[in-house]
Coordinates of C-alpha atoms in Angstrom, one line a residue:
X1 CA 44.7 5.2 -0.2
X2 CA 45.4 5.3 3.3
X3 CA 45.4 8.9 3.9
X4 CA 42.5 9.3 1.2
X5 CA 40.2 7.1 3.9
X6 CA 41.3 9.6 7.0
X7 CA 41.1 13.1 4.4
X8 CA 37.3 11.7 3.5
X9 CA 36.6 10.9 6.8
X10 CA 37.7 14.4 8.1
X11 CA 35.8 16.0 5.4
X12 CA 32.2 14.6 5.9
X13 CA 33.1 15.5 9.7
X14 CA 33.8 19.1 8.5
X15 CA 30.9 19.4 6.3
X16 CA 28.4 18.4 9.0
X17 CA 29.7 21.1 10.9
X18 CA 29.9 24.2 8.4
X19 CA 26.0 23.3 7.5
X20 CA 26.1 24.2 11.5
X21 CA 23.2 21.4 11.6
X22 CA 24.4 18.9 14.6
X23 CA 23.0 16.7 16.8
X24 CA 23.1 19.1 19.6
X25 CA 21.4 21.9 17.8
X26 CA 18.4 19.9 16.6
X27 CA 18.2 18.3 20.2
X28 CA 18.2 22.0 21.7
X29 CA 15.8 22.9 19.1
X30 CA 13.2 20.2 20.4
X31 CA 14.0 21.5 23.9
X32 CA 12.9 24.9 23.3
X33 CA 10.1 24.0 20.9
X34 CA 8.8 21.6 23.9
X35 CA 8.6 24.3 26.5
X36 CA 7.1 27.0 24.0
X37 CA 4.3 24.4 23.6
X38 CA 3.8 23.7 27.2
X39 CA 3.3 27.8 27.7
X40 CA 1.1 27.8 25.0
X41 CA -1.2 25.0 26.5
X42 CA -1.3 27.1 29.7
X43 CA -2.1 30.3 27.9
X44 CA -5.4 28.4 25.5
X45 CA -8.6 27.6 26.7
X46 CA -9.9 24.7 25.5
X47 CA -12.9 24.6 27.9
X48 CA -14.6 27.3 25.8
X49 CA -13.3 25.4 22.5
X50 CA -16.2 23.2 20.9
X51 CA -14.4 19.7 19.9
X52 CA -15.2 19.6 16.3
X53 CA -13.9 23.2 15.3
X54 CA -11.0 22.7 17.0
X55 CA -10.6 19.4 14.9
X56 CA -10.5 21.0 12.0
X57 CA -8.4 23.7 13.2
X58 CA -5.8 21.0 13.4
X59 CA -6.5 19.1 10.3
X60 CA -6.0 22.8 8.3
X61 CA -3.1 23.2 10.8
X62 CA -0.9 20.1 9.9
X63 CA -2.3 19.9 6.3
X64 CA -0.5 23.2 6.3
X65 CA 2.7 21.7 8.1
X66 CA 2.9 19.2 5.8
X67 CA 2.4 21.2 2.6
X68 CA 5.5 23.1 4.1
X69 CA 7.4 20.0 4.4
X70 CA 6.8 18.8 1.3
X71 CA 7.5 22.4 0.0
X72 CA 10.8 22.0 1.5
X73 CA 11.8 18.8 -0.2
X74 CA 10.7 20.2 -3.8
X75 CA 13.9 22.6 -3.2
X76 CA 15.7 20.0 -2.2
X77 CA 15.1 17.6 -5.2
X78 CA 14.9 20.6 -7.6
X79 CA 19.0 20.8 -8.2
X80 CA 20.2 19.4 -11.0
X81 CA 23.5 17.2 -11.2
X82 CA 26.0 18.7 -13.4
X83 CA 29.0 15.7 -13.0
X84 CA 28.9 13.2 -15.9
X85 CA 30.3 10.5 -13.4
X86 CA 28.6 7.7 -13.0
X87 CA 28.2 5.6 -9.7
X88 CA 26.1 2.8 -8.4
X89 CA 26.4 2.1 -4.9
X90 CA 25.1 -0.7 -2.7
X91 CA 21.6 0.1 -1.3
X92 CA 21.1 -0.1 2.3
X93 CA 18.0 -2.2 2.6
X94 CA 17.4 -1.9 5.9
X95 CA 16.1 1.0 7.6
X96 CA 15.8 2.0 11.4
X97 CA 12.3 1.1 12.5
X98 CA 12.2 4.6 14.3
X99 CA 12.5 6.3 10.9
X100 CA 9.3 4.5 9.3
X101 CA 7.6 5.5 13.0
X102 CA 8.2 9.6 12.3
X103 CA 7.2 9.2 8.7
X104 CA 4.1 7.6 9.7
X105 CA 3.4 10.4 12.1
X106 CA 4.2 12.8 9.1
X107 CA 1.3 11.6 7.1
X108 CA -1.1 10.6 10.3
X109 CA -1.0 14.3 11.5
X110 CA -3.6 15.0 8.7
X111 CA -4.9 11.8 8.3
X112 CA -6.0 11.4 11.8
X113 CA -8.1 15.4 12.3
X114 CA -10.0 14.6 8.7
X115 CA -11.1 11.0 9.9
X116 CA -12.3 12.6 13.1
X117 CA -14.1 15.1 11.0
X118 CA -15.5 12.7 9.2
X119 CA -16.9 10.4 11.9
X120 CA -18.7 13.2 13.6
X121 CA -20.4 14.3 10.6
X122 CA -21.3 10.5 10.1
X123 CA -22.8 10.9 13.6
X124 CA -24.7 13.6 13.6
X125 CA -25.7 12.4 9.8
X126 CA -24.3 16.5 8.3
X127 CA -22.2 15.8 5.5
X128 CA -22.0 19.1 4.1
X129 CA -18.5 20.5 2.8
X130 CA -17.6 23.4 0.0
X131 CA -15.6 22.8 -3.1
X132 CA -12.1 23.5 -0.7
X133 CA -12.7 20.7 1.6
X134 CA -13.5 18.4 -0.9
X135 CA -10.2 18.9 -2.2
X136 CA -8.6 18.9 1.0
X137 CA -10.0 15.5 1.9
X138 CA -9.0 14.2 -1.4
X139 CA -4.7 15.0 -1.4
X140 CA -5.6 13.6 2.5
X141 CA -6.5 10.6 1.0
X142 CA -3.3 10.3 -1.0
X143 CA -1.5 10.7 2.5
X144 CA -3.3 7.9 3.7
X145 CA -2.3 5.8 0.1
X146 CA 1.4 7.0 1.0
X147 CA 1.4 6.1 4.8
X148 CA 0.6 2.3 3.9
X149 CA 3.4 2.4 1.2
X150 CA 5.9 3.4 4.0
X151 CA 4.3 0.6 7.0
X152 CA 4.2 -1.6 4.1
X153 CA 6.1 -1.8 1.2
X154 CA 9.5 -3.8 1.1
X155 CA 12.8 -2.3 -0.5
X156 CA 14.0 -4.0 -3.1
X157 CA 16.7 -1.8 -4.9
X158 CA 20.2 -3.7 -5.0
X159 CA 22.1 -0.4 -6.0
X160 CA 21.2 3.1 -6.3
X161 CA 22.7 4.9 -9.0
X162 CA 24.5 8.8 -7.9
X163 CA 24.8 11.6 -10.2
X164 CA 22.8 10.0 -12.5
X165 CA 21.5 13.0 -15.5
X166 CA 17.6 11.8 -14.4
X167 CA 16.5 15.0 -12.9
X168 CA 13.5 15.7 -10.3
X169 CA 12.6 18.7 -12.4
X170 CA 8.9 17.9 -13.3
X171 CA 8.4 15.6 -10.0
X172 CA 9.9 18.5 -7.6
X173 CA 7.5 21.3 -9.4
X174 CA 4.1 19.2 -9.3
X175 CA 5.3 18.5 -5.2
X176 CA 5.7 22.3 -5.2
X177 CA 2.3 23.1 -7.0
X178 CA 0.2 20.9 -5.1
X179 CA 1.7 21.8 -1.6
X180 CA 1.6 25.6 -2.3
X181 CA -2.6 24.7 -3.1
X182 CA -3.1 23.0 0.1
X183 CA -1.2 25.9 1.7
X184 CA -3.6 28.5 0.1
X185 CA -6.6 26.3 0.9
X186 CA -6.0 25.9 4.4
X187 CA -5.1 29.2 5.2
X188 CA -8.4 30.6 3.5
X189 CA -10.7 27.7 5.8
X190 CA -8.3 28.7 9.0
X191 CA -9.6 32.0 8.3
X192 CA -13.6 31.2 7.6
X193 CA -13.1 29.1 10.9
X194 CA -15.0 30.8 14.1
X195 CA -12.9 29.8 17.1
X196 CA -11.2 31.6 19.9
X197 CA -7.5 31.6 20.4
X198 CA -6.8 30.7 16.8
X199 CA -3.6 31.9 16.5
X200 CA -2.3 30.0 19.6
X201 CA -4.1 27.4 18.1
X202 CA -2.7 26.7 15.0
X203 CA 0.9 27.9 16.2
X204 CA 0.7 25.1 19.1
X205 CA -0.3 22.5 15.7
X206 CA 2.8 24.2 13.7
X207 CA 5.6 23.2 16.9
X208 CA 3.9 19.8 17.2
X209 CA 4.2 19.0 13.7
X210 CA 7.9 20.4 13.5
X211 CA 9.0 18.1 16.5
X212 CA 8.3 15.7 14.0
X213 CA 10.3 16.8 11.3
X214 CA 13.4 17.0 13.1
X215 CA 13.0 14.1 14.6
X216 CA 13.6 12.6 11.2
X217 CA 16.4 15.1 10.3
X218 CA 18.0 13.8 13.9
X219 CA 17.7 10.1 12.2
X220 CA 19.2 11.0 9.5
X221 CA 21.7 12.4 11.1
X222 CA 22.4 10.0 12.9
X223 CA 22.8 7.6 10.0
X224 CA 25.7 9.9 8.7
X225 CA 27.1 9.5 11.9
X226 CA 27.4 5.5 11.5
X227 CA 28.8 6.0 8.2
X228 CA 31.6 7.7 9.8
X229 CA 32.3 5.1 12.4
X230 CA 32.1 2.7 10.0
X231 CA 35.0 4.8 7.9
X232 CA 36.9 5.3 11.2
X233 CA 37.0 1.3 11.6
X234 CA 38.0 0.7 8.3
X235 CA 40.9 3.1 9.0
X236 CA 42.0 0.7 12.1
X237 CA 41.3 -2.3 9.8
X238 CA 43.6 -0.8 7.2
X239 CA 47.0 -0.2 9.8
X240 CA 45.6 -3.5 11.8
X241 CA 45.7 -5.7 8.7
X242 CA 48.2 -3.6 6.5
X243 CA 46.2 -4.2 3.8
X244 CA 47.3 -3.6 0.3
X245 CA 45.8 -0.3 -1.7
X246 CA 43.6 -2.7 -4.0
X247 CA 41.8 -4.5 -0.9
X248 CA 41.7 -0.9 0.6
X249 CA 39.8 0.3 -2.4
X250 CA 37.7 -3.0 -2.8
X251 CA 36.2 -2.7 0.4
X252 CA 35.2 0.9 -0.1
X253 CA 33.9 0.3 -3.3
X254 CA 31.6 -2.9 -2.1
X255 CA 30.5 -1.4 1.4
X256 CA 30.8 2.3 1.3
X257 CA 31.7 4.4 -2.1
X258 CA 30.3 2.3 -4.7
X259 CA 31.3 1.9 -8.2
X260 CA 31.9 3.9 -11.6
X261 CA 29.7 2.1 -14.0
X262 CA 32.9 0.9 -16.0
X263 CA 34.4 -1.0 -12.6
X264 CA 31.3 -2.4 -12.0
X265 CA 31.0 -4.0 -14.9
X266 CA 34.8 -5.4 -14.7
X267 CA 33.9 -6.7 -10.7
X268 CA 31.0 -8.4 -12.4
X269 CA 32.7 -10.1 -14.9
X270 CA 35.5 -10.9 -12.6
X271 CA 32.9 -12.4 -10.0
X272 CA 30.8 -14.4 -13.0
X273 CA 34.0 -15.9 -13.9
X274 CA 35.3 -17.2 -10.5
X275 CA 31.7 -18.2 -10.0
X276 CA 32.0 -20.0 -13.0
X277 CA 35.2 -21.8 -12.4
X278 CA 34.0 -22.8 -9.0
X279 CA 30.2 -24.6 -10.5
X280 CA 32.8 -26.3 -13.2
X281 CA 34.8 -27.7 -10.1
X282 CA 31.7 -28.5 -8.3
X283 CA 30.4 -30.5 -11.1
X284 CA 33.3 -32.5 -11.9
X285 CA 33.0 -33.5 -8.3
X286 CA 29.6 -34.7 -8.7
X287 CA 30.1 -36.3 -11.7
X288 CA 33.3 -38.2 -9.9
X289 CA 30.3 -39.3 -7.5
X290 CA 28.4 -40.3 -9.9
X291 CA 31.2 -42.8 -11.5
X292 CA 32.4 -43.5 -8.4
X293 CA 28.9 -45.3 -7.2
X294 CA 28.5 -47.4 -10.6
X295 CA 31.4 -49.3 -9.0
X296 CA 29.2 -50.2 -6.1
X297 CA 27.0 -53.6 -6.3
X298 CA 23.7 -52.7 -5.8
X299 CA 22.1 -56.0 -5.1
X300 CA 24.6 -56.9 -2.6
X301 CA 25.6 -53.5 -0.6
X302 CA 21.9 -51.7 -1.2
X303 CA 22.3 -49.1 1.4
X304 CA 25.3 -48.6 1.3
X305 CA 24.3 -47.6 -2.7
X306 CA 21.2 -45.5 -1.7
X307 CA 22.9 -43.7 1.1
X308 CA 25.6 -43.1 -1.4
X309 CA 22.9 -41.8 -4.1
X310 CA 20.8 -40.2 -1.5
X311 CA 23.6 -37.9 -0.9
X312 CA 24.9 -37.4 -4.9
X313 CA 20.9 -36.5 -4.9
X314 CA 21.2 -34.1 -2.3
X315 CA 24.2 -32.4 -3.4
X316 CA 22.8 -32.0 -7.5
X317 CA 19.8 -29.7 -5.3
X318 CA 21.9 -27.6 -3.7
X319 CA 24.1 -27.1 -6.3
X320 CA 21.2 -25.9 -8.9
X321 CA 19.4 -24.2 -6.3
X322 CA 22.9 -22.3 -5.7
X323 CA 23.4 -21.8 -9.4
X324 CA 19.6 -20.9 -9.7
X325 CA 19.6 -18.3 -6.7
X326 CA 23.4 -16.4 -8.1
X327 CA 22.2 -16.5 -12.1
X328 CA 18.5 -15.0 -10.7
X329 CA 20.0 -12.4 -8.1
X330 CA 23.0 -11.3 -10.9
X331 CA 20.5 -10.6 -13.7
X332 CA 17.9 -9.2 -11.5
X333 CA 21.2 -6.7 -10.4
X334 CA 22.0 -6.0 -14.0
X335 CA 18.3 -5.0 -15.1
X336 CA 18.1 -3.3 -12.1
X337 CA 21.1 -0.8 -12.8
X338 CA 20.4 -0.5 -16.7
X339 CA 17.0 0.9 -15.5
X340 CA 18.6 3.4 -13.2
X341 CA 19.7 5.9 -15.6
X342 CA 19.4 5.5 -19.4
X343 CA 22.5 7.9 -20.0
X344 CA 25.0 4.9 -19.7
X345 CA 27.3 4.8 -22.1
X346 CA 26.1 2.5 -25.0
X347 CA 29.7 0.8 -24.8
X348 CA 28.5 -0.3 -20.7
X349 CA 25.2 -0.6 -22.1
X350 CA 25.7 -3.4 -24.5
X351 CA 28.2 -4.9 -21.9
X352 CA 25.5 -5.3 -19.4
X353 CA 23.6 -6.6 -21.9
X354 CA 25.9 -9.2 -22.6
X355 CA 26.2 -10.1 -18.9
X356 CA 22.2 -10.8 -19.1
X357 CA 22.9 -12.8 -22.2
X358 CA 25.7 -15.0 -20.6
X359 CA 23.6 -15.2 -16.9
X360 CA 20.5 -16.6 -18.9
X361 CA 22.1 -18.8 -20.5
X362 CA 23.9 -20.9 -18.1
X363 CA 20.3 -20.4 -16.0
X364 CA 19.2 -22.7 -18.4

């Protein structure tokens, strides 16, 4: 196991550097994307460019920069998974800030030109727009419905299940369809659109909006990059603590690899059990309390009996809340991965569903 954790390490290092994709390169992309932009600002004139054409040059612009993107992940999310192993690994609830920054800039490149649009033609009271607008302002619209689920929304998922037979197929082609539209749609109103340096134009939109998108890919990147610190400490933890090949494989199944469906059931039932054994102890406890205080004279040491009760009181709330809070976040984990993929096994199935069964009835 010891070697396994330095070979795995290695290899995520390796692969990072075959896709030829590092840190540096995306930073020296920006670099050279910057100073293409700056000579294209010197080489426009925008004096002789009216404000509201050159608006909707950019909404057209980054509608088509997004469409690209999007095109992009359709590929991505288009590959089917072959393996028929099963994994559920811890989800990572918190995200960097700076990633839910970029992906708001994502959407708000579009969002931003077609409210401008709109608020001039609100001005000067001209609301007049062909069939391809209309629909242009509409999937703009669903940016704007997407851009408050990223500010907004909270992640709940407890696990995320990997190589899971759920395919993107259908998702991934309806991404591709409606991207490839907005493509053809803008393109067509970029050409219908009198303004000069149009080209430049739209080429100086293009650079701004892929700044953007590898800013995210440089997040991401660096996110990999933690995962392999993280595996680099647990290698000094391992020779620091000598720790035994079960702990080894324990802690990279809890913090970084995650579970085959079978283990996970087993560290679940292993865990319910302790937890079981431990709310039996802390009960007999309480219930030693309990006897212990009928003992006391009430009449002639009261508070020394309602300190004594206070407390029994005190400690029967924390323990249910306790109880309450492990039985609630254990079955809401369970429900959670049986609705990840519906290709487990019905043996794991009906063992999950026996966890529920057990969970929700000591809940009550």
């Amino acid at each position: 196991m010891r070697e396994y954790i330095t070979k795995l390490n290695d290899r995520n290092l390796q692969r990072k550097k075959a896709t030829g994709i590092t840190n540096y390169v995306l930073y020296s992309l920006i670099i050279i994307i910057i100073f293409k932009i700056i000579d294209l600002i010197g080489i426009i004139n925008f004096k002789n460019i009216e404000t509201y054409n050159l608006t909707k040059l950019c909404w057209y612009s980054f509608c088509i920069s997004l469409a690209l993107y999007f095109i992009y992940f359709s590929f991505i999310t288009s590959f089917k998974n072959t393996s028929s192993v099963r994994i559920l690994k811890v989800s990572k609830n918190k995200e960097t800030y700076f990633l839910s920054i970029i992906i708001s800039g994502i959407f708000l490149s579009t969002i931003i030109p077609a409210i401008i649009v709109l608020w001039k033609d609100y001005e000067s009271n001209s609301f007049v727009y062909n069939t391809l607008e209309y629909i242009l302002f509409t999937l703009t619209g669903f940016n704007l419905f997407f851009l408050f689920i990223v500010l907004f929304s909270k992640k709940t998922d407890l696990y995320k299940a990997i190589n899971k037979t759920d395919d993107n197929d259908i998702m991934s082609k309806v991404i591709f369809l409606i991207s490839l539209l907005v493509v053809v749609i803008s393109i067509y109103l970029l050409s219908n659109l009198d303004i000069s340096d149009k080209t430049n134009l739209v080429l100086l939109c293009l650079l701004i909006f892929s700044i953007i998108a590898i800013s995210e890919k440089i997040t991401e990147s660096y996110k990999e990059d933690i995962f392999s610190k993280d595996l680099e400490n647990v290698e000094y933890e391992i020779y620091l603590k000598d720790l035994s090949d079960n702990k080894i494989r324990e802690i990279l199944q809890k913090k970084y690899m995650g579970f085959l469906i079978s283990d996970w059931i087993r560290f679940k039932e292993v865990e319910l059990a302790s937890e079981f054994k431990q709310y039996e102890k802390e009960s007999s406890e309480i219930k030693l309390q309990e006897k212990e205080i009928e003992n006391v004279d009430k009449k002639q040491y009261p508070i020394e009996y309602e300190g004594r009760k206070k407390k029994i009181n005190d400690l029967k709330d924390v323990f249910e809340n306790k109880k309450k809070t492990f039985f609630e976040d254990n079955i809401n984990e369970i429900n959670e991965v049986l609705k990840k993929d519906s290709s487990i096994k019905s043996e794991d199935f009906n063992k999950l569903k026996d966890l529920i069964i057990q969970l929700s009835s000591n809940k009550r």
